[in-house]
Coordinates of C-alpha atoms in Angstrom, one line a residue:
X15 CA 61.8 54.7 205.2
X16 CA 61.9 54.2 208.6
X17 CA 59.2 52.0 209.2
X18 CA 60.8 50.0 206.4
X19 CA 63.9 49.8 208.0
X20 CA 62.6 48.5 211.5
X21 CA 60.6 46.0 209.2
X22 CA 64.0 45.0 208.1
X23 CA 65.7 44.9 211.2
X24 CA 63.1 42.9 213.0
X25 CA 63.8 40.4 209.9
X26 CA 66.9 40.1 211.0
X27 CA 69.3 42.3 209.0
X28 CA 72.9 40.4 210.0
X29 CA 71.9 37.3 208.6
X30 CA 69.3 38.3 205.9
X31 CA 73.3 40.6 204.6
X32 CA 75.3 37.6 205.2
X33 CA 73.5 35.2 203.3
X34 CA 72.8 37.9 200.3
X35 CA 76.6 38.5 200.3
X36 CA 77.2 35.3 199.8
X37 CA 74.5 34.6 197.4
X38 CA 75.8 37.5 195.1
X39 CA 79.0 36.5 194.9
X40 CA 78.0 32.7 194.1
X41 CA 75.6 34.5 191.1
X42 CA 78.3 37.1 189.7
X43 CA 81.4 34.4 190.2
X44 CA 79.5 31.7 187.8
X45 CA 79.1 33.9 185.8
X46 CA 82.5 35.1 183.7
X47 CA 83.7 31.0 184.4
X48 CA 80.7 29.6 182.2
X49 CA 80.4 32.4 179.4
X50 CA 83.7 31.9 177.7
X51 CA 83.6 28.1 177.7
X52 CA 80.3 28.3 176.6
X53 CA 80.7 31.2 173.6
X54 CA 83.9 29.1 172.4
X55 CA 82.2 26.1 172.6
X56 CA 79.0 27.3 170.1
X57 CA 81.5 29.1 168.3
X58 CA 83.8 25.9 167.9
X59 CA 80.2 24.2 166.8
X60 CA 79.1 26.2 165.0
X61 CA 82.5 26.2 162.4
X62 CA 81.8 22.7 162.8
X63 CA 78.6 22.6 160.8
X64 CA 79.6 25.4 158.4
X65 CA 82.8 23.1 157.6
X66 CA 80.2 20.4 156.8
X67 CA 78.1 22.6 154.5
X68 CA 81.3 24.1 152.4
X69 CA 81.8 27.0 154.4
X70 CA 85.4 27.1 155.5
X71 CA 85.2 29.7 158.5
X72 CA 88.4 31.3 159.2
X73 CA 88.1 33.5 162.3
X74 CA 86.7 32.3 164.9
X75 CA 84.3 35.5 165.4
X76 CA 82.7 36.0 162.4
X77 CA 80.7 32.6 163.5
X78 CA 78.4 35.3 165.2
X79 CA 79.5 38.0 163.2
X80 CA 77.2 36.1 160.0
X81 CA 74.5 36.7 162.3
X82 CA 74.0 40.0 162.1
X83 CA 74.9 40.1 158.3
X84 CA 72.0 42.4 156.5
X85 CA 73.3 42.8 153.3
X86 CA 75.2 40.2 151.0
X87 CA 77.3 41.9 148.3
X88 CA 77.7 38.8 146.3
X89 CA 79.7 37.8 142.6
X90 CA 77.8 36.2 140.0
X91 CA 79.5 34.0 137.8
X92 CA 80.2 31.2 139.9
X93 CA 78.5 32.0 142.8
X94 CA 74.9 32.2 141.2
X95 CA 75.7 30.9 138.4
X96 CA 77.6 27.2 137.8
X97 CA 80.6 28.6 136.1
X98 CA 79.3 25.3 133.2
X99 CA 79.7 27.4 130.6
X100 CA 79.3 26.7 126.7
X101 CA 79.0 28.9 123.5
X102 CA 75.6 29.2 122.3
X103 CA 75.8 31.7 119.5
X104 CA 78.1 32.5 117.2
X105 CA 78.2 36.1 115.8
X106 CA 80.2 36.5 112.9
X107 CA 80.5 39.6 110.3
X108 CA 79.1 39.1 107.0
X109 CA 79.7 40.4 103.5
X110 CA 79.5 43.8 103.7
X111 CA 80.6 46.1 106.5
X112 CA 76.5 46.5 108.4
X113 CA 76.0 42.5 107.5
X114 CA 76.4 39.9 110.4
X115 CA 76.1 36.0 110.3
X116 CA 75.1 33.7 113.5
X117 CA 75.3 30.3 114.3
X118 CA 73.2 28.3 117.0
X119 CA 76.0 26.1 118.4
X120 CA 74.0 23.1 120.2
X121 CA 75.8 21.3 123.2
X122 CA 75.5 22.2 127.2
X123 CA 79.3 20.7 128.4
X124 CA 82.5 20.7 127.4
X125 CA 82.7 17.1 125.4
X126 CA 83.2 18.4 122.0
X127 CA 80.6 16.0 120.4
X128 CA 78.3 16.9 122.1
X129 CA 76.3 18.9 119.7
X130 CA 77.0 20.7 116.7
X131 CA 76.9 24.3 114.7
X132 CA 73.6 24.6 113.0
X133 CA 74.1 25.5 109.3
X134 CA 78.2 25.4 109.2
X135 CA 79.7 25.6 106.1
X136 CA 81.9 22.4 107.9
X137 CA 85.8 22.0 105.9
X138 CA 84.8 25.8 104.2
X139 CA 85.5 28.1 106.3
X140 CA 85.9 31.6 105.4
X141 CA 88.2 33.7 105.9
X142 CA 86.6 35.6 109.0
X143 CA 85.4 32.3 110.6
X144 CA 89.2 31.0 110.2
X145 CA 90.5 33.8 112.1
X146 CA 87.6 33.7 115.2
X147 CA 88.6 29.8 115.4
X148 CA 92.3 30.9 115.2
X149 CA 91.9 33.8 118.3
X150 CA 89.6 31.2 120.6
X151 CA 92.5 28.8 119.5
X152 CA 95.3 30.8 120.7
X153 CA 94.0 33.7 122.9
X154 CA 93.0 30.8 125.3
X155 CA 95.0 29.3 127.9
X156 CA 92.7 26.6 128.7
X157 CA 92.1 23.1 127.9
X158 CA 89.7 19.8 128.3
X159 CA 90.7 16.5 129.7
X160 CA 88.7 13.4 130.4
X161 CA 87.9 11.5 133.7
X162 CA 85.9 8.9 135.8
X163 CA 83.5 12.3 136.2
X164 CA 83.3 12.9 132.4
X165 CA 84.8 16.0 130.7
X166 CA 86.2 18.6 132.8
X167 CA 87.7 22.2 132.0
X168 CA 91.3 22.9 133.0
X169 CA 91.8 26.4 133.5
X170 CA 89.2 28.9 132.9
X171 CA 86.2 28.0 132.2
X172 CA 85.2 30.6 129.4
X173 CA 88.1 29.8 127.6
X174 CA 87.2 26.3 127.8
X175 CA 83.9 26.7 126.0
X176 CA 86.2 28.3 123.7
X177 CA 88.0 25.6 123.0
X178 CA 85.1 23.3 122.7
X179 CA 84.2 25.9 120.5
X180 CA 87.0 25.7 118.0
X181 CA 86.4 21.5 118.3
X182 CA 83.4 22.2 116.9
X183 CA 83.7 25.2 114.4
X184 CA 86.7 22.6 112.5
X185 CA 89.8 22.9 110.8
X186 CA 89.8 25.1 107.7
X187 CA 90.9 23.6 104.3
X188 CA 94.7 24.3 103.8
X189 CA 95.7 24.0 107.1
X190 CA 97.8 20.8 108.5
X191 CA 95.4 18.4 110.0
X192 CA 98.4 15.9 110.4
X193 CA 99.5 18.0 113.1
X194 CA 97.5 17.2 115.4
X195 CA 97.1 13.2 114.6
X196 CA 100.0 13.4 117.4
X197 CA 97.2 14.7 119.8
X198 CA 94.0 12.5 121.2
X199 CA 90.7 13.5 119.1
X200 CA 89.4 16.0 121.9
X201 CA 91.2 18.7 121.0
X202 CA 92.8 17.9 118.2
X203 CA 92.0 21.3 116.0
X204 CA 93.2 23.5 118.7
X205 CA 96.7 21.7 118.7
X206 CA 96.5 22.7 114.8
X207 CA 96.4 26.1 115.4
X208 CA 99.2 25.9 118.0
X209 CA 101.6 23.9 115.7
X210 CA 100.7 26.2 112.6
X211 CA 101.4 29.5 114.7
X212 CA 103.4 30.1 118.3
X213 CA 102.8 32.0 121.0
X214 CA 105.8 34.8 121.8
X215 CA 103.7 36.8 124.4
X216 CA 101.2 36.6 125.9
X217 CA 99.0 40.1 127.3
X218 CA 97.3 39.5 130.9
X219 CA 93.9 39.9 131.6
X220 CA 92.9 42.9 133.4
X221 CA 90.0 44.2 135.0
X222 CA 90.4 47.8 133.6
X223 CA 90.7 47.5 129.7
X224 CA 88.8 44.1 130.3
X225 CA 90.9 41.9 127.5
X226 CA 93.4 39.2 127.3
X227 CA 95.8 39.5 124.5
X228 CA 98.8 37.1 122.7
X229 CA 101.4 37.3 120.4
X230 CA 101.8 34.9 117.8
X231 CA 104.5 34.3 115.1
X232 CA 103.0 32.3 112.1
X233 CA 105.9 29.6 110.6
X234 CA 106.2 31.8 107.8
X235 CA 107.1 34.8 110.4
X236 CA 104.2 36.5 110.2
X237 CA 103.6 38.1 113.2
X238 CA 99.8 38.8 114.7
X239 CA 98.0 40.4 118.3
X240 CA 95.0 38.6 118.3
X241 CA 92.7 39.6 121.3
X242 CA 89.7 38.3 123.3
X243 CA 87.4 40.5 126.2
X244 CA 84.5 42.3 126.6
X245 CA 82.7 43.8 123.1
X246 CA 82.2 47.1 124.1
X247 CA 86.1 48.1 125.2
X248 CA 87.3 46.3 121.4
X249 CA 85.0 48.4 119.7
X250 CA 86.2 51.1 121.7
X251 CA 90.0 50.1 120.6
X252 CA 89.1 48.7 116.9
X253 CA 89.4 51.2 114.2
X254 CA 88.0 48.3 111.6
X255 CA 86.3 44.8 110.9
X256 CA 86.9 41.7 109.0
X257 CA 84.4 40.9 106.1
X258 CA 83.2 37.3 105.7
X259 CA 86.2 37.0 102.7
X260 CA 89.0 38.6 104.9
X261 CA 88.6 42.2 103.3
X262 CA 89.5 45.1 106.0
X263 CA 87.2 47.8 106.1
X264 CA 86.3 51.2 108.6
X265 CA 84.6 50.4 111.5
X266 CA 81.9 53.1 111.1
X267 CA 78.8 54.3 113.0
X268 CA 76.2 52.1 111.3
X269 CA 79.0 48.4 111.0
X270 CA 79.3 49.4 115.1
X271 CA 75.1 49.9 116.3
X272 CA 75.0 46.7 114.2
X273 CA 77.3 44.7 115.9
X274 CA 76.5 46.6 119.1
X275 CA 72.3 45.3 118.1
X276 CA 73.9 41.5 117.8
X277 CA 75.8 42.3 121.7
X278 CA 72.2 43.5 123.4
X279 CA 70.6 40.3 121.7
X280 CA 72.9 38.1 123.0
X281 CA 72.9 39.5 126.4
X282 CA 69.8 40.1 126.9
X283 CA 69.3 36.3 126.4
X284 CA 71.0 35.8 129.5
X285 CA 74.6 34.9 127.4
X286 CA 77.8 36.3 128.5
X287 CA 79.5 37.3 125.1
X288 CA 82.8 37.7 124.1
X289 CA 84.0 40.2 120.7
X290 CA 87.7 38.8 119.1
X291 CA 89.7 41.3 117.8
X292 CA 93.2 41.0 115.6
X293 CA 95.7 43.4 114.5
X294 CA 99.0 42.0 111.9
X295 CA 101.9 43.6 112.1
X296 CA 101.8 45.1 115.5
X297 CA 104.8 47.7 114.7
X298 CA 106.4 47.4 118.0
X299 CA 106.5 43.6 117.4
X300 CA 107.4 42.5 113.7
X301 CA 110.6 42.1 114.8
X302 CA 110.5 40.4 118.2
X303 CA 110.5 36.6 118.9
X304 CA 110.7 37.2 122.7
X305 CA 114.3 38.5 123.1
X306 CA 114.4 40.0 126.7
X307 CA 116.9 42.8 125.8
X308 CA 114.2 44.0 122.6
X309 CA 112.5 47.3 122.8
X310 CA 109.7 45.7 122.7
X311 CA 110.1 43.3 125.3
X312 CA 109.8 46.6 128.0
X313 CA 106.5 47.3 126.7
X314 CA 105.3 43.7 127.6
X315 CA 106.4 44.2 131.3
X316 CA 104.2 47.0 131.9
X317 CA 100.8 47.0 131.9
X318 CA 100.0 50.5 131.7
X319 CA 100.9 49.7 128.4
X320 CA 98.5 47.5 126.7
X321 CA 96.1 49.3 125.8
X322 CA 98.1 51.3 123.5
X323 CA 99.4 47.8 122.0
X324 CA 95.9 46.3 121.7
X325 CA 94.7 50.0 119.6
X326 CA 93.7 50.2 116.1
X327 CA 92.5 46.7 116.1
X328 CA 90.1 44.9 113.5
X329 CA 86.7 43.9 114.9
X330 CA 86.6 40.3 113.3
X331 CA 83.3 39.2 115.8
X332 CA 81.8 38.0 118.4
X333 CA 80.3 34.9 120.7
X334 CA 77.9 34.1 123.8
X335 CA 78.0 31.8 126.5
X336 CA 75.6 30.4 128.1
X337 CA 76.3 30.5 132.8
X338 CA 73.1 28.6 133.4
X339 CA 72.0 30.0 137.1
X340 CA 72.7 27.4 140.2
X341 CA 69.4 25.5 140.9
X342 CA 69.5 26.5 144.6
X343 CA 69.9 30.0 144.4
X344 CA 66.5 31.0 144.0
X345 CA 65.5 29.7 146.9
X346 CA 68.2 31.4 148.9
X347 CA 67.6 34.7 147.7
X348 CA 64.4 34.2 148.5
X349 CA 65.2 33.2 152.5
X350 CA 67.9 36.8 152.4
X351 CA 64.2 38.5 151.6
X352 CA 62.5 36.7 154.1
X353 CA 64.7 36.7 156.6
X354 CA 65.5 40.8 156.2
X355 CA 68.3 40.7 154.3
X356 CA 69.2 42.7 150.6
X357 CA 71.2 40.9 148.4
X358 CA 73.8 43.2 145.7
X359 CA 74.9 41.5 142.8
X360 CA 78.5 42.8 141.6
X361 CA 79.7 41.8 138.5
X362 CA 82.1 42.5 135.7
X363 CA 79.1 41.2 133.1
X364 CA 77.4 43.2 130.3
X365 CA 74.2 45.0 132.1
X366 CA 72.2 42.9 130.0
X367 CA 73.5 40.0 130.7
X368 CA 73.6 40.3 134.4
X369 CA 70.1 42.0 134.5
X370 CA 68.8 39.0 132.3
X371 CA 70.4 36.5 134.9
X372 CA 69.4 38.3 138.2
X373 CA 65.7 38.2 136.7
X374 CA 66.0 34.7 136.5
X375 CA 67.1 33.7 140.0
X376 CA 64.9 36.1 141.3
X377 CA 66.9 39.3 142.3
X378 CA 64.1 41.3 140.3
X379 CA 60.8 40.8 139.5
X380 CA 60.2 39.1 136.4
X381 CA 58.3 42.8 135.3
X382 CA 60.1 44.8 138.3
X383 CA 61.0 48.0 137.0
X384 CA 64.8 48.2 137.3
X385 CA 65.8 51.2 136.0
X386 CA 66.9 52.7 139.1
X387 CA 68.1 49.2 140.7
X388 CA 70.5 48.6 137.7
X389 CA 73.5 50.4 137.2
X390 CA 77.6 50.0 136.0
X391 CA 80.0 50.9 138.3
X392 CA 81.0 54.1 136.6
X393 CA 77.7 55.4 137.0
X394 CA 77.6 54.6 140.2
X395 CA 81.0 56.2 141.5
X396 CA 79.4 59.3 139.4
X397 CA 76.0 59.4 140.6
X398 CA 75.3 62.3 142.4
X399 CA 73.3 60.3 145.3
X400 CA 75.6 57.0 146.9
X401 CA 74.0 56.7 149.3
X402 CA 70.6 57.5 148.8
X403 CA 71.0 54.9 145.4
X404 CA 72.9 52.0 148.2
X405 CA 69.2 52.8 150.3
X406 CA 67.0 51.4 148.4
X407 CA 64.4 48.3 149.5
X408 CA 65.1 45.5 147.3
X409 CA 67.8 43.7 145.3
X410 CA 70.7 46.0 143.5
X411 CA 73.1 45.2 140.6
X412 CA 75.8 46.8 139.7
X413 CA 77.5 45.7 136.4
X414 CA 80.9 46.2 134.7
X415 CA 82.2 46.4 138.6
X416 CA 86.3 46.6 138.8
X417 CA 88.0 45.7 142.6
X418 CA 87.9 49.4 143.7
X419 CA 83.8 49.9 142.8
X420 CA 83.5 47.2 145.9
X421 CA 85.6 48.5 147.9
X422 CA 83.8 51.4 147.5
X423 CA 80.0 49.8 147.3
X424 CA 81.8 48.0 150.9
X425 CA 82.4 51.8 152.7
X426 CA 79.3 53.4 152.5
X427 CA 77.6 50.2 153.7
X428 CA 79.1 50.3 156.9
X429 CA 78.8 53.8 157.0
X430 CA 75.2 53.4 157.1
X431 CA 75.6 50.9 159.7
X432 CA 74.9 48.0 157.7
X433 CA 76.6 44.9 158.2
X434 CA 78.4 43.7 154.7
X435 CA 79.2 40.2 154.0
X436 CA 81.5 40.7 150.4
X437 CA 82.6 37.7 147.7
X438 CA 85.4 38.1 146.1
X439 CA 88.1 35.7 144.1
X440 CA 90.4 38.1 143.1
X441 CA 94.2 39.2 144.2
X442 CA 92.2 43.0 143.7
X443 CA 89.1 42.1 145.5
X444 CA 91.1 41.8 149.1
X445 CA 90.8 45.1 150.1
X446 CA 87.3 45.0 150.0
X447 CA 87.2 41.5 151.3
X448 CA 89.5 42.7 154.4
X449 CA 86.9 46.1 154.3
X450 CA 83.5 43.9 154.8
X451 CA 82.6 43.0 158.1
X452 CA 82.5 39.5 156.3
X453 CA 84.8 38.6 153.5
X454 CA 84.2 35.5 151.5
X455 CA 86.4 34.1 149.0
X456 CA 86.2 31.2 147.0
X457 CA 87.7 28.0 147.1
X458 CA 87.3 27.1 143.6
X459 CA 88.2 30.1 141.5
X460 CA 89.9 32.0 143.9
X461 CA 93.3 33.4 144.9
X462 CA 94.7 32.4 147.7
X463 CA 95.5 36.5 148.3
X464 CA 92.1 36.7 148.1
X465 CA 91.2 33.6 150.7
X466 CA 94.5 35.0 152.8
X467 CA 92.5 38.1 153.2
X468 CA 88.7 36.5 153.8
X469 CA 86.8 35.5 156.8
X470 CA 85.2 32.4 155.1
X471 CA 85.9 30.2 152.2
X472 CA 83.4 28.7 150.2
X473 CA 84.4 25.0 149.8
X474 CA 81.8 25.2 146.8
X475 CA 81.6 28.7 145.7
X476 CA 77.8 28.6 145.6
X477 CA 76.0 31.4 146.9
X478 CA 73.0 29.0 148.8
X479 CA 76.2 28.1 151.4
X480 CA 76.2 32.6 152.1
X481 CA 72.6 32.0 153.4
X482 CA 73.2 28.8 155.1
X483 CA 76.1 30.0 157.0
X484 CA 73.8 33.5 158.1
X485 CA 71.7 31.2 159.1
X486 CA 74.0 28.8 161.3
X487 CA 75.2 32.1 162.8
X488 CA 72.0 33.4 163.8
X489 CA 71.6 29.6 165.0
X490 CA 74.8 30.3 167.7
X491 CA 74.1 33.8 168.5
X492 CA 70.3 33.0 169.4
X493 CA 71.5 29.2 171.6
X494 CA 74.3 31.6 173.1
X495 CA 71.4 34.1 174.5
X496 CA 69.6 31.2 175.3
X497 CA 72.5 29.7 177.7
X498 CA 72.5 33.3 179.2
X499 CA 69.5 33.8 180.0
X500 CA 69.1 30.6 181.4
X501 CA 72.4 31.0 183.5
X502 CA 71.5 34.9 184.8
X503 CA 68.3 34.3 185.4
X504 CA 69.2 30.8 186.8
X505 CA 71.5 33.0 189.8
X506 CA 69.5 35.9 190.3
X507 CA 66.8 33.1 191.3
X508 CA 69.3 31.2 193.6
X509 CA 69.9 34.9 195.5
X510 CA 66.4 35.7 195.4
X511 CA 65.9 32.2 197.2
X512 CA 68.6 32.9 200.2
X513 CA 67.9 36.2 200.6
X514 CA 64.1 36.0 201.2
X515 CA 64.4 33.3 203.6
X516 CA 67.1 34.9 205.7
X517 CA 64.6 38.2 205.2
X518 CA 61.2 36.6 206.5
X519 CA 63.5 34.8 208.9
X520 CA 61.7 31.5 208.0
X521 CA 64.1 28.3 209.0
X522 CA 67.0 28.0 205.8
X523 CA 65.1 26.2 202.8
X524 CA 68.0 25.5 200.9
X525 CA 70.6 23.5 203.4
X526 CA 73.9 21.0 202.8
X527 CA 72.5 17.6 201.7
X528 CA 70.7 16.0 205.3
X529 CA 73.6 12.9 205.7
X530 CA 76.5 15.0 205.4
X531 CA 77.3 15.6 209.3
X532 CA 76.9 12.0 209.7
X533 CA 79.7 11.2 207.6
X534 CA 83.8 11.3 208.5
X535 CA 86.2 13.8 207.2
X536 CA 87.0 14.1 203.8
X537 CA 91.3 13.2 203.2
X538 CA 92.8 16.5 202.4
X539 CA 93.7 15.2 199.3
X540 CA 90.7 13.7 197.8
X541 CA 90.3 15.2 194.4
X542 CA 87.1 16.1 192.9
X543 CA 86.0 13.6 190.6
X544 CA 87.6 10.0 191.7
X545 CA 87.9 6.6 189.5
X546 CA 84.2 6.0 191.2
X547 CA 83.0 9.3 190.0
X548 CA 84.5 9.7 187.1
X549 CA 82.6 6.2 186.0
X550 CA 79.8 7.3 187.3
X551 CA 79.4 10.9 184.6
X552 CA 80.3 8.0 181.9
X553 CA 77.6 5.7 182.1
X554 CA 75.1 8.4 183.2
X555 CA 76.4 10.2 180.0
X556 CA 76.3 7.4 178.0
X557 CA 72.5 6.6 178.5
X558 CA 71.5 10.3 178.3
X559 CA 73.4 9.8 174.7
X560 CA 71.9 6.8 173.4
X561 CA 68.4 8.0 174.9
X562 CA 68.3 11.0 173.4
X563 CA 69.9 9.5 169.7
X564 CA 67.9 6.4 169.8
X565 CA 64.7 8.3 170.0
X566 CA 66.0 9.8 167.2
X567 CA 66.3 6.8 165.4
X568 CA 62.9 4.8 166.6
X569 CA 61.1 7.4 164.7
X570 CA 62.8 6.9 161.4
X571 CA 62.6 3.0 161.8
X572 CA 59.6 1.9 163.6
X573 CA 56.6 2.5 163.6
X574 CA 56.0 1.7 167.4
X575 CA 58.3 1.3 170.6
X576 CA 57.8 -1.0 174.5
X577 CA 53.6 -0.6 172.6
X578 CA 53.5 3.1 172.1
X579 CA 52.1 3.9 169.0
X580 CA 54.0 6.0 166.1
X581 CA 52.4 5.6 163.1
X582 CA 49.7 8.1 164.1
X583 CA 51.2 10.1 161.3
X584 CA 51.6 8.3 158.6
X585 CA 55.5 9.1 158.6
X586 CA 57.3 7.0 156.4
X587 CA 59.9 4.4 157.2
X588 CA 63.4 4.2 156.2
X589 CA 66.1 1.3 157.4
X590 CA 68.8 2.0 159.6
X591 CA 71.3 1.8 156.6
X592 CA 69.2 3.9 154.6
X593 CA 69.0 6.8 158.2
X594 CA 72.9 6.0 158.3
X595 CA 73.8 6.9 154.5
X596 CA 70.7 9.3 154.3
X597 CA 74.0 12.5 152.6
X598 CA 73.3 9.3 149.8
X599 CA 70.2 9.8 148.9
X600 CA 69.9 10.7 145.9
X601 CA 71.4 8.3 144.6
X602 CA 68.7 5.8 146.1
X603 CA 66.3 4.6 143.3
X604 CA 62.3 4.4 143.7
X605 CA 62.9 6.3 147.2
X606 CA 59.9 7.7 147.6
X607 CA 58.4 9.7 150.9
X608 CA 54.5 10.3 152.3
X609 CA 53.6 13.1 153.3
X610 CA 52.6 13.6 157.1
X611 CA 51.6 16.1 159.7
X612 CA 53.8 17.6 161.9
X613 CA 51.3 20.0 163.9
X614 CA 49.5 22.4 161.6
X615 CA 51.9 22.2 159.2
X616 CA 51.9 19.3 156.5
X617 CA 55.1 18.3 154.8
X618 CA 55.2 16.6 151.2
X619 CA 58.4 15.6 149.3
X620 CA 56.5 14.4 146.0
X621 CA 59.9 17.4 144.6
X622 CA 62.6 15.8 146.5
X623 CA 61.8 13.3 148.9
X624 CA 65.8 13.5 150.5
X625 CA 63.9 16.5 151.8
X626 CA 62.7 14.0 154.3
X627 CA 66.0 14.2 156.3
X628 CA 65.8 17.9 156.6
X629 CA 63.1 19.3 157.2
X630 CA 61.1 15.9 157.8
X631 CA 63.1 15.9 161.1
X632 CA 60.6 18.1 162.9
X633 CA 59.2 15.4 164.8
X634 CA 62.5 13.0 165.5
X635 CA 63.8 16.3 166.7
X636 CA 60.9 17.4 168.7
X637 CA 61.2 13.7 171.0
X638 CA 64.8 14.0 171.1
X639 CA 64.7 17.0 172.6
X640 CA 61.6 16.0 175.4
X641 CA 64.1 12.9 176.2
X642 CA 67.0 14.8 176.7
X643 CA 65.5 17.5 179.2
X644 CA 63.2 15.4 180.6
X645 CA 66.9 13.0 181.9
X646 CA 68.4 15.8 182.4
X647 CA 65.7 17.2 185.0
X648 CA 65.2 13.8 186.4
X649 CA 69.9 13.8 186.3
X650 CA 69.8 17.0 188.8
X651 CA 67.9 15.5 191.8
X652 CA 70.7 12.1 191.4
X653 CA 73.2 14.7 190.9
X654 CA 72.2 15.7 195.0
X655 CA 74.6 12.8 196.6
X656 CA 76.6 10.5 195.2
X657 CA 75.7 7.4 197.4
X658 CA 72.6 8.4 199.3
X659 CA 69.2 7.5 197.7
X660 CA 66.5 10.4 196.6

């Protein structure tokens, strides 16, 4: 130690200490000033990029948090699927209690003329089919509208699909079809049912009883309760079934098994299944006509009484609705798997339906054993080892789930150290969205309460948008780390340079510009940025931007530039107009792209030529970055003096 101390003393200790203190002060001062601005800029740019991808960020810090996501808990309907519902199968009761009839329904759009019902008794519907049509038409708040984009749903897609079914079923003999003449043909049958019986009360849908009911009064004063909802829940509250001729018999275990077999068959085919039930002359509402003073009105104001009102029902039939998965979801889930992100599907749908969809989109393999990975929300709450269940690798499915189940799942995942992104759309989902690290609300189907509670809103309700946002979050974090790495290492290098120069005792290697003492003193009121300096900044920035963007454009539009051959990789050329309108690529006719090689990777765009402007821009990006770095290196030398040549 004494020897070392003597050596340092010989190397001008005072001078070394002086320069070291200055260098450390400069390094420490530079970091706090630069970091907040860079972090804020990165987050702001990331927010803008996410908005372009339909992910609207409401809270800036959540942009970076997205990059840490380890688990995505996603709803199914509308997020993993298109939410473009269409009835594919109708099951009605048969002539006997243990028999059912099935009808295949054609069409996949909201156009009532798109397909028909196979083997349908047009104009000769029996009593049971009429009951199903009446429930589908009246226990329904949706509409079908014709627009420039075709036929669109007004209201819930599920209910809109039932309206289309009513139109395909047609009107039974005896119903006043003339009442529909004042309406367009689009919803004529539904309007005819509404003319024959009008609604006097509504029992709104809730997730506990999983059904929605209406009380209607016929033109003859007869009251009826019409209910649609989850088949299992309706069967629990049904005591009778209606046969094809309209007669009512008791719902015994054998009849219930036949109905449940039909339910399993439909749900195993990835169909979402709804049941239809009714009750004639409900005792509490026989004299009710909407009067607020009537005793029955108090029952309607209390949702807790709805299960009691919807009891002793008569089951009439069921319908299977197809909600096809989004095409891009399978790849998004594969991307999650490669990125180490676990996907959990939490849905209110039937277990078999949800399992079939999950196999179709790749959450589960086609032959994967999932008995331990797919359970209902109720089973999860009763599970003896909830944390152990959530700790399983691979995809997990929670069907018939309720908002409180979502909340418990998020809480347990966070306790286990996971960073959780949770989707939701309803008012009751708000607590789970608040609790999650990243709460994601649906922009189309979501309520305002859910959006307010969320950190991010999906403008397109699409699962793949979540995955794209997570990727953007990771990029932002990497960019911030790269800048911090550059800033700290550069400042430490400056400290080391000044310290070593003083410690060794050599002449200073970093001194002011050599001509600085040959100039007259600056004025005390000189501004740091004069008009001339500002002009220089603008000119330099302009040519840096033009060169960087220009080389990107040139690669796409030219096969050579300034004598440099750019066609060696055989990439396809596009016009400048096409490049400017690249986002309209899907509308271009006969647009094809040749495969080309970048490094060891061959890019082929036979399946989707428009990917040329996404994954195919790798070489153009490399050229732009190279030009930007080269110019900035020269610009750093250029910045040494305002008016002297290098």
